[in-house]
Amino acid sequence: MAKSTAHPNIALIKYWGKEDPTLNLPASPSLSLTLSGLKTSTSVRLDPKLKQDVFILNGKKIESPKISTFMNKVRELAECQTFSVIETRNNFPTSAGHASSASGFAALSVACSQEYKLNLNHDQLSRLARIGSGSATRSIDEGLVAWQCGTDKTSFGTSIVSSDQIPLVVLSFTNDKSPKKISSTKAMEIVKKTSPYYDSWIKRSTADFRDALELVKNSDWQNLLALGEANSLGMHAATIAAKPSIIYFSPDSLKLMDQVRKIRAEKKLPIYFSLDAGPNVKVFTLKDKLAAVEKEFKDWDYTLSFPGEGAKLID
Ligand code: PMV
C-alpha cells in the first residue's frame, strides 16, 4: 500500500479558463501558495480481486467519475490493469472552495506513482496531477508555486519560493459549509462561452502573473497580496457576467470581504482576501501582523495556514 499527504493551495493569480479541457491546459498562467493548515491524506492499495476501483472519501464509499478517469490514465501509463482501493481523508470541508480537488489529486498522484511503480519525477508528477484537476498541478510543490501555460509536456507547477522564505499567513474561513453550487470545470466552460469579459480576464490575468513575479522578486509581499485580491475579484467579475450568471459569494462572504477592507482602512493592517469557486474566504496577511489580525476575527471560524510543503509519501 502507498500512503501520501498533500495540502491545498490558494491562488493569488487564478487559473480560470482552459485552453484544453481534457488535458487541463490553462488559458493563463497562475501563482499559488501551498497551505500548511489544511491536509489530505490518501492511501492506494492494488487489489487484483477488484472489478473496479473502490473510492472511500472521509470514511464513506462514493462514486467519482473524475477519479475513475484519472485511475484509468494511471493504469494506461503503468500498463497495468489492476484496480485499487483508494482511501482519502480531508481535515476540512470537501468541495466548498477549500481546493480539496487540488490536494486530493496531488496526494493521489504521489501514491499512485508509488503503488503502480510509475517512478515519476517531479515534472511528471505535476503533469499527472494536472490531469485530475488543474489546480492540483500546483499542490505537488511547496511554498509559492507558478504554473505555466503550454503543452501537456511543458505545463506543470514549479516552486519559485520555498515555504520558509515566505512571510505570509492565510486564514481560511469556513463561513459556509455547503458544497459548491457548480463545479469549476463546468463554470469555466460557461464563462469561456458566454462571459463578455472572458477574453479581457485572460489577458489581464496573464499580465497580473508577470507583475506578480516581479513583486515576488522584489519581496514586495504587501503589493503581491493587493494584486491577488484584485485578481480574485476579476475572476468573479467575469463569472458573474456569464449567462447564466454564476455567483459563488454567500452573504457571509460579502460580510467578510467588507470587514477585511474596513480593517485595512481603519487599522492600517496589511490584510487582503481571495475567493475561489466557492463562498469561503481566504484572508492573507504578513506573519508579523498575525496577532493583531486574529483579534479582529474572534467571532469567526477559520483555520490558520502557514506556507506549506509539497505532496509526499508517508510511512
Ligand atoms: O482545479 P480546478 O479545476 O478545481 O480549478 C480551480 C480553480 C480555482 O480554484 C477557482 C482557481 C485556482 O487557480 O485555483
CSV table of C-alpha atoms and ligand atoms in Angstrom, one decimal:
chain,number,residue,atom,x,y,z
A,1,MET,CA,0.0,0.0,0.0
A,2,ALA,CA,1.2,3.6,-0.7
A,3,LYS,CA,0.3,6.5,1.5
A,4,SER,CA,0.7,10.2,0.8
A,5,THR,CA,-0.3,13.6,2.0
A,6,ALA,CA,-0.8,16.9,0.2
A,7,HIS,CA,-2.0,20.3,1.0
A,8,PRO,CA,-4.5,22.5,-0.8
A,9,ASN,CA,-3.2,25.7,-2.4
A,10,ILE,CA,-4.8,29.1,-2.8
A,11,ALA,CA,-4.1,31.0,-6.0
A,12,LEU,CA,-3.1,34.6,-5.8
A,13,ILE,CA,-3.3,34.8,-9.6
A,14,LYS,CA,-6.1,32.5,-10.6
A,15,TYR,CA,-6.4,29.7,-13.1
A,16,TRP,CA,-9.9,30.3,-14.5
A,17,GLY,CA,-10.1,29.2,-18.1
A,18,LYS,CA,-9.0,26.1,-20.0
A,19,GLU,CA,-7.1,26.1,-23.3
A,20,ASP,CA,-7.6,22.3,-23.4
A,21,PRO,CA,-10.3,20.8,-21.2
A,22,THR,CA,-9.2,17.2,-21.5
A,23,LEU,CA,-5.6,17.9,-20.5
A,24,ASN,CA,-6.5,20.8,-18.2
A,25,LEU,CA,-4.1,23.1,-20.0
A,26,PRO,CA,-4.7,26.6,-18.7
A,27,ALA,CA,-5.5,29.7,-20.8
A,28,SER,CA,-3.4,31.9,-18.5
A,29,PRO,CA,-0.5,31.2,-16.0
A,30,SER,CA,-1.3,31.1,-12.3
A,31,LEU,CA,0.5,31.6,-9.0
A,32,SER,CA,-0.4,30.0,-5.7
A,33,LEU,CA,0.6,29.4,-2.1
A,34,THR,CA,0.5,25.9,-0.7
A,35,LEU,CA,-1.3,25.9,2.7
A,36,SER,CA,0.0,24.0,5.7
A,37,GLY,CA,-3.1,24.1,7.8
A,38,LEU,CA,-5.4,22.0,5.6
A,39,LYS,CA,-4.4,18.5,4.7
A,40,THR,CA,-5.4,15.5,2.6
A,41,SER,CA,-4.2,12.0,3.4
A,42,THR,CA,-4.6,9.3,0.9
A,43,SER,CA,-3.8,5.6,0.5
A,44,VAL,CA,-3.8,3.5,-2.6
A,45,ARG,CA,-3.8,-0.3,-2.5
A,46,LEU,CA,-3.8,-2.6,-5.6
A,47,ASP,CA,-6.3,-5.4,-5.3
A,48,PRO,CA,-6.3,-8.0,-8.1
A,49,LYS,CA,-9.7,-9.3,-7.0
A,50,LEU,CA,-11.5,-6.0,-7.7
A,51,LYS,CA,-13.6,-5.4,-10.8
A,52,GLN,CA,-13.5,-1.7,-10.4
A,53,ASP,CA,-11.8,0.9,-8.1
A,54,VAL,CA,-13.2,1.4,-4.7
A,55,PHE,CA,-13.1,5.0,-3.5
A,56,ILE,CA,-13.6,5.9,0.1
A,57,LEU,CA,-13.8,9.6,1.0
A,58,ASN,CA,-13.8,10.6,4.7
A,59,GLY,CA,-14.9,7.0,5.6
A,60,LYS,CA,-17.8,6.9,3.0
A,61,LYS,CA,-17.7,4.8,-0.2
A,62,ILE,CA,-18.6,7.1,-3.1
A,63,GLU,CA,-18.7,7.1,-6.9
A,64,SER,CA,-16.5,9.6,-8.7
A,65,PRO,CA,-16.2,9.7,-12.5
A,66,LYS,CA,-13.3,12.2,-12.1
A,67,ILE,CA,-11.3,9.7,-10.0
A,68,SER,CA,-12.2,6.8,-12.3
A,69,THR,CA,-11.0,8.7,-15.4
A,70,PHE,CA,-7.8,9.6,-13.5
A,71,MET,CA,-7.2,6.0,-12.4
A,72,ASN,CA,-7.7,4.8,-16.0
A,73,LYS,CA,-4.9,7.2,-17.0
A,74,VAL,CA,-2.7,5.9,-14.3
A,75,ARG,CA,-3.3,2.3,-15.5
A,76,GLU,CA,-2.6,3.2,-19.0
A,77,LEU,CA,0.7,4.8,-18.0
A,78,ALA,CA,1.6,1.8,-15.9
A,79,GLU,CA,0.5,-0.7,-18.4
A,80,CYS,CA,-1.3,-2.5,-15.6
A,81,GLN,CA,-5.0,-3.4,-15.4
A,82,THR,CA,-5.3,-3.9,-11.7
A,83,PHE,CA,-7.9,-1.8,-9.8
A,84,SER,CA,-7.3,-0.3,-6.4
A,85,VAL,CA,-8.9,0.7,-3.1
A,86,ILE,CA,-8.4,4.4,-2.6
A,87,GLU,CA,-9.0,6.0,0.8
A,88,THR,CA,-8.9,9.7,1.3
A,89,ARG,CA,-9.4,11.9,4.3
A,90,ASN,CA,-9.6,15.7,4.4
A,91,ASN,CA,-9.3,17.6,7.6
A,92,PHE,CA,-11.5,20.3,6.1
A,93,PRO,CA,-14.9,20.5,4.3
A,94,THR,CA,-14.8,18.9,0.9
A,95,SER,CA,-15.9,20.8,-2.2
A,96,ALA,CA,-16.7,24.2,-0.6
A,97,GLY,CA,-13.9,26.3,-2.1
A,98,HIS,CA,-11.1,24.9,0.1
A,99,ALA,CA,-9.5,23.3,-3.0
A,100,SER,CA,-10.0,19.7,-1.9
A,101,SER,CA,-9.5,18.6,-5.5
A,102,ALA,CA,-6.1,20.2,-5.6
A,103,SER,CA,-4.7,18.4,-2.5
A,104,GLY,CA,-6.8,15.3,-3.4
A,105,PHE,CA,-5.3,14.7,-6.9
A,106,ALA,CA,-1.8,15.8,-5.8
A,107,ALA,CA,-1.9,13.2,-3.0
A,108,LEU,CA,-3.4,10.6,-5.3
A,109,SER,CA,-0.7,11.2,-8.0
A,110,VAL,CA,2.1,10.7,-5.5
A,111,ALA,CA,0.5,7.5,-4.0
A,112,CYS,CA,-0.3,6.1,-7.5
A,113,SER,CA,3.2,6.7,-8.8
A,114,GLN,CA,4.5,4.5,-6.0
A,115,GLU,CA,1.8,1.8,-5.9
A,116,TYR,CA,1.7,1.4,-9.7
A,117,LYS,CA,5.5,1.7,-9.9
A,118,LEU,CA,5.5,4.6,-12.2
A,119,ASN,CA,8.5,6.2,-10.7
A,120,LEU,CA,7.5,9.7,-11.9
A,121,ASN,CA,9.9,12.6,-11.5
A,122,HIS,CA,8.7,16.0,-10.2
A,123,ASP,CA,7.5,17.4,-13.5
A,124,GLN,CA,5.8,14.2,-14.5
A,125,LEU,CA,4.0,14.1,-11.1
A,126,SER,CA,2.8,17.6,-11.5
A,127,ARG,CA,1.6,16.9,-15.0
A,128,LEU,CA,-0.3,13.8,-13.8
A,129,ALA,CA,-1.9,15.7,-11.0
A,130,ARG,CA,-3.0,18.3,-13.6
A,131,ILE,CA,-5.0,15.7,-15.5
A,132,GLY,CA,-7.0,15.1,-12.3
A,133,SER,CA,-7.6,18.7,-11.6
A,134,GLY,CA,-5.8,21.8,-12.9
A,135,SER,CA,-5.0,23.4,-9.6
A,136,ALA,CA,-3.6,20.0,-8.3
A,137,THR,CA,-0.6,20.6,-10.5
A,138,ARG,CA,0.5,23.3,-8.0
A,139,SER,CA,-0.1,21.2,-4.9
A,140,ILE,CA,2.8,18.9,-5.7
A,141,ASP,CA,5.1,21.7,-4.7
A,142,GLU,CA,5.8,23.8,-1.6
A,143,GLY,CA,5.6,27.5,-0.9
A,144,LEU,CA,4.8,29.8,-3.8
A,145,VAL,CA,4.2,27.8,-7.0
A,146,ALA,CA,4.0,29.1,-10.6
A,147,TRP,CA,2.0,27.1,-13.2
A,148,GLN,CA,2.8,28.0,-16.8
A,149,CYS,CA,0.7,27.5,-19.8
A,150,GLY,CA,2.0,25.3,-22.5
A,151,THR,CA,1.5,21.8,-23.9
A,152,ASP,CA,1.0,18.5,-22.0
A,153,LYS,CA,4.7,18.2,-21.7
A,154,THR,CA,5.5,21.7,-20.6
A,155,SER,CA,2.6,22.8,-18.4
A,156,PHE,CA,3.3,22.0,-14.8
A,157,GLY,CA,4.0,23.7,-11.4
A,158,THR,CA,7.3,24.9,-10.1
A,159,SER,CA,8.0,26.2,-6.7
A,160,ILE,CA,9.5,29.7,-7.0
A,161,VAL,CA,10.0,30.5,-3.3
A,162,SER,CA,10.3,27.8,-0.6
A,163,SER,CA,7.9,27.9,2.3
A,164,ASP,CA,10.5,29.0,4.9
A,165,GLN,CA,11.2,32.2,2.8
A,166,ILE,CA,7.6,33.4,2.7
A,167,PRO,CA,6.5,35.8,5.4
A,168,LEU,CA,2.8,35.2,4.7
A,169,VAL,CA,0.0,33.6,6.6
A,170,VAL,CA,-3.5,32.6,5.5
A,171,LEU,CA,-6.8,32.5,7.5
A,172,SER,CA,-9.1,30.0,5.7
A,173,PHE,CA,-12.6,30.8,6.8
A,174,THR,CA,-15.3,28.2,6.9
A,175,ASN,CA,-18.1,30.7,6.6
A,176,ASP,CA,-20.3,28.3,4.6
A,177,LYS,CA,-20.1,24.5,4.8
A,178,SER,CA,-22.5,23.7,1.9
A,179,PRO,CA,-21.0,22.0,-1.2
A,180,LYS,CA,-20.1,24.2,-4.2
A,181,LYS,CA,-23.1,25.1,-6.4
A,182,ILE,CA,-21.4,24.4,-9.7
A,183,SER,CA,-18.1,22.7,-10.4
A,184,SER,CA,-15.0,24.7,-11.5
A,185,THR,CA,-14.9,22.8,-14.8
A,186,LYS,CA,-18.5,23.5,-15.7
A,187,ALA,CA,-18.2,27.1,-14.6
A,188,MET,CA,-15.0,27.7,-16.6
A,189,GLU,CA,-16.8,26.3,-19.7
A,190,ILE,CA,-19.8,28.6,-19.2
A,191,VAL,CA,-17.6,31.6,-18.5
A,192,LYS,CA,-15.5,31.0,-21.6
A,193,LYS,CA,-18.5,30.5,-23.8
A,194,THR,CA,-20.8,33.3,-22.5
A,195,SER,CA,-19.0,35.9,-20.4
A,196,PRO,CA,-18.4,39.2,-22.3
A,197,TYR,CA,-15.4,39.7,-20.0
A,198,TYR,CA,-13.6,36.3,-20.6
A,199,ASP,CA,-11.0,37.5,-23.1
A,200,SER,CA,-10.1,40.5,-21.1
A,201,TRP,CA,-9.9,38.4,-17.9
A,202,ILE,CA,-7.4,36.1,-19.6
A,203,LYS,CA,-5.4,39.0,-20.9
A,204,ARG,CA,-5.4,40.8,-17.6
A,205,SER,CA,-4.6,37.7,-15.6
A,206,THR,CA,-1.6,37.0,-17.8
A,207,ALA,CA,-0.3,40.5,-17.1
A,208,ASP,CA,-1.1,40.1,-13.4
A,209,PHE,CA,1.1,36.9,-13.4
A,210,ARG,CA,4.0,38.8,-14.9
A,211,ASP,CA,3.6,41.6,-12.4
A,212,ALA,CA,3.3,39.1,-9.5
A,213,LEU,CA,6.6,37.5,-10.4
A,214,GLU,CA,8.2,41.0,-10.3
A,215,LEU,CA,6.7,41.7,-6.9
A,216,VAL,CA,7.9,38.3,-5.6
A,217,LYS,CA,11.4,39.1,-6.9
A,218,ASN,CA,11.4,42.4,-5.0
A,219,SER,CA,9.9,40.7,-1.9
A,220,ASP,CA,7.1,43.2,-2.1
A,221,TRP,CA,4.7,41.0,-0.3
A,222,GLN,CA,2.0,43.6,0.5
A,223,ASN,CA,1.6,44.6,-3.1
A,224,LEU,CA,1.5,41.0,-4.1
A,225,LEU,CA,-1.4,40.4,-1.8
A,226,ALA,CA,-3.2,43.5,-3.1
A,227,LEU,CA,-2.7,42.3,-6.6
A,228,GLY,CA,-4.1,38.9,-5.5
A,229,GLU,CA,-7.2,40.4,-4.1
A,230,ALA,CA,-7.8,42.4,-7.4
A,231,ASN,CA,-7.2,39.3,-9.5
A,232,SER,CA,-9.7,37.2,-7.5
A,233,LEU,CA,-12.3,39.9,-7.9
A,234,GLY,CA,-11.5,40.0,-11.7
A,235,MET,CA,-12.2,36.2,-11.9
A,236,HIS,CA,-15.5,36.6,-10.1
A,237,ALA,CA,-16.5,39.6,-12.2
A,238,ALA,CA,-16.0,37.6,-15.4
A,239,THR,CA,-18.0,34.7,-13.8
A,240,ILE,CA,-20.9,36.9,-12.5
A,241,ALA,CA,-21.2,38.3,-16.0
A,242,ALA,CA,-21.7,34.9,-17.6
A,243,LYS,CA,-25.1,33.6,-18.9
A,244,PRO,CA,-26.4,32.1,-16.7
A,245,SER,CA,-24.7,34.2,-14.1
A,246,ILE,CA,-22.6,32.3,-11.6
A,247,ILE,CA,-22.3,33.9,-8.1
A,248,TYR,CA,-20.1,32.0,-5.7
A,249,PHE,CA,-20.4,34.6,-2.9
A,250,SER,CA,-22.7,34.0,0.1
A,251,PRO,CA,-23.9,36.8,2.4
A,252,ASP,CA,-21.1,35.8,4.8
A,253,SER,CA,-18.5,36.0,2.1
A,254,LEU,CA,-19.6,39.6,1.4
A,255,LYS,CA,-19.6,40.4,5.1
A,256,LEU,CA,-16.0,39.1,5.5
A,257,MET,CA,-14.8,40.9,2.4
A,258,ASP,CA,-16.3,44.1,3.7
A,259,GLN,CA,-14.7,43.6,7.1
A,260,VAL,CA,-11.3,42.9,5.6
A,261,ARG,CA,-11.4,46.2,3.7
A,262,LYS,CA,-12.6,48.1,6.8
A,263,ILE,CA,-9.8,46.7,8.9
A,264,ARG,CA,-7.3,47.6,6.2
A,265,ALA,CA,-8.5,51.2,6.0
A,266,GLU,CA,-9.1,51.8,9.7
A,267,LYS,CA,-6.5,49.7,11.5
A,268,LYS,CA,-3.9,50.1,8.7
A,269,LEU,CA,-3.3,46.3,8.8
A,270,PRO,CA,-2.0,44.6,5.6
A,271,ILE,CA,-4.8,42.2,5.1
A,272,TYR,CA,-6.3,41.1,1.7
A,273,PHE,CA,-8.9,38.5,0.7
A,274,SER,CA,-9.2,35.9,-2.1
A,275,LEU,CA,-12.1,33.6,-3.1
A,276,ASP,CA,-12.0,30.6,-5.4
A,277,ALA,CA,-15.1,28.8,-6.8
A,278,GLY,CA,-16.9,28.8,-3.6
A,279,PRO,CA,-18.2,31.0,-0.8
A,280,ASN,CA,-15.3,30.5,1.7
A,281,VAL,CA,-13.0,33.5,2.1
A,282,LYS,CA,-9.2,33.2,2.5
A,283,VAL,CA,-7.5,36.2,4.2
A,284,PHE,CA,-3.9,36.8,3.6
A,285,THR,CA,-1.6,38.8,5.9
A,286,LEU,CA,2.0,39.1,6.9
A,287,LYS,CA,3.2,36.8,9.7
A,288,ASP,CA,4.3,39.7,11.9
A,289,LYS,CA,0.8,41.1,11.8
A,290,LEU,CA,-0.9,37.9,12.7
A,291,ALA,CA,-1.7,38.6,16.3
A,292,ALA,CA,-3.3,41.9,15.5
A,293,VAL,CA,-5.3,40.4,12.6
A,294,GLU,CA,-6.5,37.4,14.7
A,295,LYS,CA,-8.0,39.8,17.3
A,296,GLU,CA,-10.3,41.2,14.5
A,297,PHE,CA,-11.8,37.8,13.7
A,298,LYS,CA,-12.6,36.4,17.1
A,299,ASP,CA,-16.2,35.5,16.2
A,300,TRP,CA,-15.4,33.6,13.0
A,301,ASP,CA,-14.5,30.0,12.3
A,302,TYR,CA,-11.2,29.8,10.4
A,303,THR,CA,-8.1,27.6,10.1
A,304,LEU,CA,-4.6,29.1,10.1
A,305,SER,CA,-2.2,28.2,7.4
A,306,PHE,CA,1.5,29.0,7.0
A,307,PRO,CA,3.2,28.3,3.7
A,308,GLY,CA,3.1,24.6,3.3
A,309,GLU,CA,5.2,21.7,2.0
A,310,GLY,CA,4.6,19.8,-1.2
A,311,ALA,CA,2.9,16.4,-1.7
A,312,LYS,CA,4.9,13.5,-0.3
A,313,LEU,CA,4.8,9.8,0.5
A,314,ILE,CA,4.4,8.8,4.2
A,315,ASP,CA,5.0,5.6,6.0
B,1,PMV,O1,-8.6,22.7,-10.2
B,1,PMV,P1,-9.9,23.1,-10.5
B,1,PMV,O2,-10.4,22.6,-11.8
B,1,PMV,O3,-10.9,22.8,-9.4
B,1,PMV,O4,-10.0,24.7,-10.7
B,1,PMV,C1,-9.7,25.6,-9.6
B,1,PMV,C2,-9.9,27.0,-10.0
B,1,PMV,C3,-9.8,28.0,-8.8
B,1,PMV,O5,-9.6,27.4,-7.6
B,1,PMV,C4,-11.0,28.8,-8.8
B,1,PMV,C5,-8.6,29.0,-9.1
B,1,PMV,C6,-7.2,28.4,-8.9
B,1,PMV,O6,-6.3,28.9,-9.6
B,1,PMV,O7,-7.0,27.5,-8.0
